[in-house]
Short mmCIF file of C-alpha atoms and ligand atoms in Angstrom, two decimals:
data_model
loop_
_atom_site.label_atom_id
_atom_site.label_comp_id
_atom_site.label_asym_id
_atom_site.label_seq_id
_atom_site.Cartn_x
_atom_site.Cartn_y
_atom_site.Cartn_z
CA UNK A 9 0.00 0.00 0.00
CA UNK A 10 2.69 2.43 -1.02
CA UNK A 11 1.91 5.86 -2.38
CA UNK A 12 -1.82 5.70 -1.62
CA UNK A 13 -4.26 7.20 0.83
CA UNK A 14 -5.28 4.88 3.65
CA UNK A 15 -7.98 4.86 6.34
CA UNK A 16 -7.44 5.30 10.07
CA UNK A 17 -7.98 1.54 10.53
CA UNK A 18 -5.38 0.73 7.88
CA UNK A 19 -2.87 3.20 9.37
CA UNK A 20 -3.39 1.61 12.76
CA UNK A 21 -2.89 -1.92 11.45
CA UNK A 22 0.26 -0.94 9.48
CA UNK A 23 1.81 0.72 12.53
CA UNK A 24 0.87 -2.13 14.88
CA UNK A 25 2.69 -4.53 12.51
CA UNK A 26 5.87 -2.45 12.69
CA UNK A 27 5.31 -0.53 9.45
CA UNK A 28 5.27 3.22 8.84
CA UNK A 29 2.66 5.65 7.51
CA UNK A 30 2.40 9.39 6.97
CA UNK A 31 -0.01 11.00 9.41
CA UNK A 32 -1.50 14.47 9.71
CA UNK A 33 -0.69 16.75 12.62
CA UNK A 34 -1.72 20.36 13.13
CA UNK A 35 1.82 21.54 12.24
CA UNK A 36 3.04 19.39 9.33
CA UNK A 37 2.57 15.75 8.27
CA UNK A 38 4.74 13.23 10.11
CA UNK A 39 6.23 9.89 9.02
CA UNK A 40 5.10 7.74 11.93
CA UNK A 41 6.16 4.43 13.42
CA UNK A 42 5.79 2.66 16.77
CA UNK A 43 8.58 3.70 19.14
CA UNK A 44 8.91 0.09 20.32
CA UNK A 45 9.50 -1.31 16.81
CA UNK A 46 13.15 -1.02 15.79
CA UNK A 47 12.28 -1.96 12.19
CA UNK A 48 9.80 0.93 12.03
CA UNK A 49 12.33 3.38 13.44
CA UNK A 50 15.07 2.25 11.04
CA UNK A 51 12.61 2.51 8.13
CA UNK A 52 11.80 6.13 9.08
CA UNK A 53 15.47 7.11 8.82
CA UNK A 54 15.88 5.15 5.56
CA UNK A 55 12.81 6.57 3.83
CA UNK A 56 13.72 10.15 4.78
CA UNK A 57 17.43 9.59 4.01
CA UNK A 58 17.94 11.14 7.41
CA UNK A 59 21.28 10.74 9.20
CA UNK A 60 21.09 8.67 12.38
CA UNK A 61 22.55 11.55 14.43
CA UNK A 62 19.35 13.58 13.98
CA UNK A 63 16.86 12.47 16.67
CA UNK A 64 13.09 12.01 16.23
CA UNK A 65 10.15 13.59 18.07
CA UNK A 66 7.91 11.14 19.95
CA UNK A 67 4.15 11.80 19.82
CA UNK A 68 1.89 10.75 22.67
CA UNK A 69 -1.88 10.92 23.27
CA UNK A 70 -2.36 10.34 27.01
CA UNK A 71 -0.84 12.53 29.72
CA UNK A 72 0.31 9.42 31.59
CA UNK A 73 2.60 8.52 28.66
CA UNK A 74 4.88 11.43 29.62
CA UNK A 75 6.11 9.34 32.53
CA UNK A 76 6.64 6.36 30.25
CA UNK A 77 8.94 8.42 28.01
CA UNK A 78 10.73 10.93 30.25
CA UNK A 79 12.27 11.28 33.70
CA UNK A 80 11.50 14.45 35.60
CA UNK A 81 10.87 15.53 39.14
CA UNK A 82 9.76 19.10 38.56
CA UNK A 83 6.06 20.01 38.36
CA UNK A 84 6.69 22.37 35.42
CA UNK A 85 6.73 19.46 32.96
CA UNK A 86 3.13 18.40 33.54
CA UNK A 87 2.04 22.01 33.92
CA UNK A 88 3.50 22.87 30.51
CA UNK A 89 1.82 19.84 29.01
CA UNK A 90 -1.54 20.62 30.68
CA UNK A 91 -1.37 24.17 29.37
CA UNK A 92 -0.10 23.68 25.82
CA UNK A 93 -1.07 20.11 24.88
CA UNK A 94 -2.47 18.98 22.59
CA UNK A 95 -0.61 21.58 20.54
CA UNK A 96 2.51 22.67 18.65
CA UNK A 97 4.98 22.54 21.55
CA UNK A 98 7.69 19.88 21.81
CA UNK A 99 9.37 19.38 25.18
CA UNK A 100 12.94 18.12 25.50
CA UNK A 101 13.61 16.20 28.71
CA UNK A 102 15.76 13.40 30.11
CA UNK A 103 14.65 10.15 28.55
CA UNK A 104 13.63 6.90 30.23
CA UNK A 105 16.14 4.09 29.62
CA UNK A 106 13.34 2.01 28.02
CA UNK A 107 13.18 4.37 25.03
CA UNK A 108 15.50 3.23 22.24
CA UNK A 109 18.53 5.46 21.79
CA UNK A 110 18.07 5.07 18.02
CA UNK A 111 15.13 7.49 18.39
CA UNK A 112 17.14 9.99 20.42
CA UNK A 113 20.34 9.61 18.36
CA UNK A 114 22.25 8.37 21.38
CA UNK A 115 21.28 11.37 23.48
CA UNK A 116 19.98 10.97 27.03
CA UNK A 117 17.26 13.50 26.23
CA UNK A 118 14.02 12.94 24.32
CA UNK A 119 11.73 15.33 22.43
CA UNK A 120 7.99 14.72 23.04
CA UNK A 121 4.69 16.31 22.10
CA UNK A 122 0.96 15.62 22.00
CA UNK A 123 -0.22 16.66 18.52
CA UNK A 124 -3.35 18.77 18.15
CA UNK A 125 -4.95 16.89 15.27
CA UNK A 126 -7.94 14.64 16.03
CA UNK A 127 -6.86 11.91 13.57
CA UNK A 128 -3.33 11.79 14.97
CA UNK A 129 -4.61 11.58 18.53
CA UNK A 130 -7.13 8.88 17.66
CA UNK A 131 -4.47 6.86 15.81
CA UNK A 132 -1.98 7.05 18.68
CA UNK A 133 -4.69 6.00 21.15
CA UNK A 134 -5.69 3.03 18.97
CA UNK A 135 -2.12 1.80 18.59
CA UNK A 136 -1.83 1.84 22.38
CA UNK A 137 1.76 3.07 21.99
CA UNK A 138 3.64 6.29 21.19
CA UNK A 139 4.71 7.23 17.68
CA UNK A 140 8.06 8.56 16.56
CA UNK A 141 7.38 10.97 13.70
CA UNK A 142 9.71 13.37 11.94
CA UNK A 143 8.23 15.55 9.21
CA UNK A 144 7.28 13.34 6.23
CA UNK A 145 9.75 14.79 3.70
CA UNK A 146 13.15 13.86 2.38
CA UNK A 147 15.92 15.12 4.66
CA UNK A 148 16.55 18.87 4.18
CA UNK A 149 13.46 19.37 1.98
CA UNK A 150 10.29 21.38 2.67
CA UNK A 151 7.89 19.76 5.16
CA UNK A 152 4.55 18.52 3.77
CA UNK A 153 1.35 20.28 4.82
CA UNK A 154 -1.07 18.35 2.55
CA UNK A 155 -1.42 14.64 1.72
CA UNK A 156 -0.66 15.44 -1.95
CA UNK A 157 2.78 16.80 -1.03
CA UNK A 158 3.76 13.36 0.28
CA UNK A 159 2.15 11.37 -2.53
CA UNK A 160 4.20 13.44 -5.00
CA UNK A 161 7.53 12.75 -3.32
CA UNK A 162 7.63 9.56 -1.21
CA UNK A 163 6.41 5.98 -1.64
CA UNK A 164 4.53 5.65 1.62
CA UNK A 165 0.88 5.21 2.63
CA UNK A 166 -0.77 8.45 3.75
CA UNK A 167 -3.59 9.10 6.21
CA UNK A 168 -5.18 12.25 4.77
CA UNK A 169 -6.19 14.76 7.43
CA UNK A 170 -6.58 17.80 5.17
CA UNK A 171 -4.46 20.96 5.19
CA UNK A 172 -2.30 21.36 8.32
CA UNK A 173 -3.69 24.35 10.17
CA UNK A 174 -0.42 25.65 11.64
CA UNK A 175 1.78 24.89 8.64
CA UNK A 176 5.22 25.10 10.27
CA UNK A 177 6.89 22.73 12.71
CA UNK A 178 6.36 22.86 16.48
CA UNK A 179 8.30 25.07 18.88
CA UNK A 180 11.01 22.97 20.57
CA UNK A 181 11.52 23.83 24.22
CA UNK A 182 14.30 22.28 26.28
CA UNK A 183 13.71 22.11 30.03
CA UNK A 184 16.77 22.63 32.26
CA UNK A 185 15.51 21.90 35.80
CA UNK A 186 18.77 22.72 37.60
CA UNK A 187 18.95 26.23 36.09
CA UNK A 188 15.16 26.74 36.10
CA UNK A 189 15.51 27.70 32.45
CA UNK A 190 13.47 26.94 29.34
CA UNK A 191 15.41 27.19 26.07
CA UNK A 192 13.66 27.58 22.73
CA UNK A 193 15.72 25.36 20.40
CA UNK A 194 13.45 25.87 17.38
CA UNK A 195 10.99 28.79 17.10
CA UNK A 196 7.37 28.01 16.28
CA UNK A 197 3.94 29.54 16.67
CA UNK A 198 4.15 29.20 20.44
CA UNK A 199 6.55 32.07 21.14
CA UNK A 200 8.46 33.34 24.17
CA UNK A 201 5.61 35.63 25.19
CA UNK A 202 3.17 32.68 25.29
CA UNK A 203 5.60 30.81 27.51
CA UNK A 204 6.12 33.87 29.71
CA UNK A 205 2.33 34.25 30.11
CA UNK A 206 2.19 30.62 31.16
CA UNK A 207 4.98 31.15 33.74
CA UNK A 208 3.24 34.23 35.09
CA UNK A 209 -0.14 32.54 35.18
CA UNK A 210 1.34 29.55 37.07
CA UNK A 211 3.48 31.82 39.30
CA UNK A 212 6.64 29.96 38.26
CA UNK A 213 9.98 31.67 38.65
CA UNK A 214 11.70 30.28 35.52
CA UNK A 215 13.53 32.03 32.67
CA UNK A 216 12.90 31.66 28.92
CA UNK A 217 15.74 32.03 26.43
CA UNK A 218 16.35 31.59 22.72
CA UNK A 219 18.94 29.02 21.81
CA UNK A 220 18.11 28.58 18.14
CA UNK A 221 20.36 26.26 16.10
CA UNK A 222 21.22 24.11 19.09
CA UNK A 223 18.81 21.29 18.23
CA UNK A 224 20.90 18.60 16.53
CA UNK A 225 18.83 18.79 13.32
CA UNK A 226 18.94 22.57 12.91
CA UNK A 227 21.03 22.85 9.79
CA UNK A 228 21.48 26.00 7.77
CA UNK A 229 20.07 24.36 4.66
CA UNK A 230 16.72 22.95 5.52
CA UNK A 231 13.14 23.10 4.23
CA UNK A 232 14.50 23.58 0.71
CA UNK A 233 12.19 23.75 -2.33
CA UNK A 234 13.20 22.03 -5.59
CA UNK A 235 13.97 25.32 -7.38
CA UNK A 236 16.15 28.18 -6.08
CA UNK A 237 14.53 30.46 -3.55
CA UNK A 238 16.09 33.74 -2.47
CA UNK A 239 15.52 36.57 -0.03
CA UNK A 240 15.64 40.10 -1.44
CA UNK A 241 16.94 42.48 1.21
CA UNK A 242 15.76 45.98 0.44
CA UNK A 243 16.17 49.22 2.32
CA UNK A 244 13.15 50.64 0.49
CA UNK A 245 9.57 50.18 1.66
CA UNK A 246 8.27 49.04 -1.73
CA UNK A 247 11.04 48.32 -4.26
CA UNK A 248 9.77 48.54 -7.85
CA UNK A 249 8.91 45.04 -9.13
CA UNK A 250 10.78 45.67 -12.40
CA UNK A 251 13.97 46.59 -10.50
CA UNK A 252 13.69 43.50 -8.33
CA UNK A 253 13.21 41.21 -11.32
CA UNK A 254 16.07 42.82 -13.21
CA UNK A 255 18.37 42.21 -10.25
CA UNK A 256 17.31 38.59 -10.00
CA UNK A 257 17.85 38.11 -13.75
CA UNK A 258 21.49 39.15 -13.31
CA UNK A 259 22.06 36.09 -11.16
CA UNK A 260 19.49 33.68 -12.61
CA UNK A 261 19.04 34.70 -16.28
CA UNK A 262 17.19 31.51 -17.27
CA UNK A 263 14.60 31.49 -14.53
CA UNK A 264 11.28 33.24 -14.14
CA UNK A 265 11.13 35.17 -10.83
CA UNK A 266 7.99 34.51 -8.79
CA UNK A 267 7.31 36.50 -5.63
CA UNK A 268 5.90 34.79 -2.57
CA UNK A 269 3.97 37.70 -1.12
CA UNK A 270 4.20 38.24 2.60
CA UNK A 271 0.73 38.59 4.07
CA UNK A 272 -0.34 40.89 6.86
CA UNK A 273 -1.34 37.90 8.91
CA UNK A 274 1.56 35.68 10.04
CA UNK A 275 -0.70 32.70 10.86
CA UNK A 276 -2.16 32.61 7.34
CA UNK A 277 1.28 33.03 5.77
CA UNK A 278 2.70 30.19 7.91
CA UNK A 279 -0.15 27.86 6.88
CA UNK A 280 0.56 28.43 3.18
CA UNK A 281 4.37 28.73 3.36
CA UNK A 282 5.51 25.22 2.42
CA UNK A 283 2.68 24.82 -0.08
CA UNK A 284 3.76 28.04 -1.81
CA UNK A 285 7.40 26.88 -1.89
CA UNK A 286 6.35 23.53 -3.35
CA UNK A 287 4.15 25.18 -5.99
CA UNK A 288 7.08 27.04 -7.59
CA UNK A 289 7.25 25.77 -11.22
CA UNK A 290 10.30 23.98 -12.58
CA UNK A 291 11.98 26.86 -14.47
CA UNK A 292 11.28 29.53 -11.85
CA UNK A 293 13.06 31.19 -8.97
CA UNK A 294 11.02 32.08 -5.90
CA UNK A 295 11.69 35.14 -3.78
CA UNK A 296 10.40 37.10 -0.80
CA UNK A 297 11.18 40.74 -0.10
CA UNK A 298 12.47 41.65 3.32
CA UNK A 299 12.70 45.31 4.19
CA UNK A 300 12.64 47.60 7.19
CA UNK A 301 8.85 47.64 7.34
CA UNK A 302 8.88 43.87 7.63
CA UNK A 303 11.03 43.59 10.76
CA UNK A 304 9.82 40.54 12.55
CA UNK A 305 7.58 40.87 15.52
CA UNK A 306 7.33 37.68 17.53
CA UNK A 307 4.80 36.08 15.17
CA UNK A 308 7.19 36.37 12.23
CA UNK A 309 10.30 34.95 13.96
CA UNK A 310 9.54 31.28 13.16
CA UNK A 311 8.55 32.23 9.60
CA UNK A 312 11.81 34.10 8.91
CA UNK A 313 13.70 31.21 10.50
CA UNK A 314 12.16 28.82 7.91
CA UNK A 315 12.51 31.29 5.01
CA UNK A 316 16.21 31.80 5.78
CA UNK A 317 16.85 28.07 5.92
CA UNK A 318 14.86 27.45 2.73
CA UNK A 319 16.72 30.16 0.83
CA UNK A 320 19.71 29.54 -1.41
CA UNK A 321 20.95 33.15 -1.34
CA UNK A 322 20.24 36.69 -0.22
CA UNK A 323 20.32 39.50 -2.76
CA UNK A 324 20.55 43.19 -1.79
CA UNK A 325 18.96 45.97 -3.78
O1 TXA B 4 5.76 19.90 14.33
C1 TXA B 4 6.64 19.05 14.44
O2 TXA B 4 7.48 19.07 15.35
C2 TXA B 4 6.67 17.95 13.36
C3 TXA B 4 5.41 17.10 13.51
C4 TXA B 4 5.40 15.89 12.60
O3 TXA B 4 5.24 16.76 14.86
N1 TXA B 4 7.85 17.14 13.51
C5 TXA B 4 9.07 17.58 13.15
O4 TXA B 4 10.03 16.61 13.27
O5 TXA B 4 9.31 18.72 12.78
P1 TXA B 4 11.49 16.75 12.62
O6 TXA B 4 12.14 15.44 12.85
O7 TXA B 4 11.36 17.18 11.21
O8 TXA B 4 12.18 17.81 13.50
C6 TXA B 4 12.48 17.46 14.82
C7 TXA B 4 13.56 18.31 15.36
C8 TXA B 4 14.91 18.04 14.75
O9 TXA B 4 15.57 19.26 14.49
C9 TXA B 4 15.61 17.26 15.85
O10 TXA B 4 17.00 17.44 15.81
C10 TXA B 4 15.00 17.87 17.10
O11 TXA B 4 13.65 18.01 16.75
N2 TXA B 4 15.10 16.96 18.25
C11 TXA B 4 14.61 15.72 18.37
N3 TXA B 4 14.99 15.17 19.54
C12 TXA B 4 15.74 16.10 20.18
C13 TXA B 4 16.43 16.13 21.42
N4 TXA B 4 16.44 15.10 22.24
N5 TXA B 4 17.10 17.26 21.75
C14 TXA B 4 17.10 18.33 20.92
N6 TXA B 4 16.47 18.34 19.71
C15 TXA B 4 15.80 17.25 19.35
MG1 MG B 5 11.77 18.03 9.47
#
């Protein structure tokens, strides 16, 4: 059943037998397998062509599974999970010895989250286990946000859950109990101010800090579309389209420039981002314009993080 859409029952039966299937989450589609099946885990790395040093996120559906996966003795862990789960927040904690170190790439920490998509939650519950699931794309390529994106690129069965509502990957938050610090390893739609509101609301005296690029899989070239994609850095508010295209033509004379327009609303732009990158036609070059009026407020930080990693170059005009 490769390269086809499957039902929830079929996905469940495949995963229970140690196979893998693409599943929807609210962020991006994941390539899921049972954490207790070493064949499934190895298959995930093989299908994605992902190096074994890049660890996987484990998805759970019941709060009690946190204890099965991680070791912690601070109340903040369950409080964070009660507040943000199900949702696009991944927590990095010390792992239980029973979790295979293949999943965590030899690290004694594990990344876990409860996804906010009803089909994903139902599937995890029915398997009675937890599912390791990286984004369902080839290593370093753009994450899929629709079933069609996977069917076009990988030979795996897909559980279709529609368009992912968030559109970019979860925020990764590492918990350092001894320093009472929370480090954001990968920005996402849950930003530092959401975490600060949580801390205030719960009267917890912890710090939040950015530590982007320190997750093992945070490479400079990531989320890449199949055609070149560049960022135009402009000091002008609205650079003339003809001038922008002329500049691009100097570097890429044989390609048709196509602008990916930034929207006013970050949430809508994030939802469409990977789809727009994937839609760029074969002989084109995609670009976004960054200028002083588009300085990121918190909502745009994860989007610029992905755009920078997806881009092949920056051009100044
Ligand atoms: O929204 C998401 O997080 C999606 C959906 C499917 O849940 N998953 C996802 O997985 O983006 P992936 O594998 O594409 O990205 C996971 C990131 C990688 O950069 C990996 O290095 C990091 O999480 N990660 C996994 N385990 C970690 C750990 N123990 N410590 C630090 N980073 C970890
Ligand atoms: Mg990924």
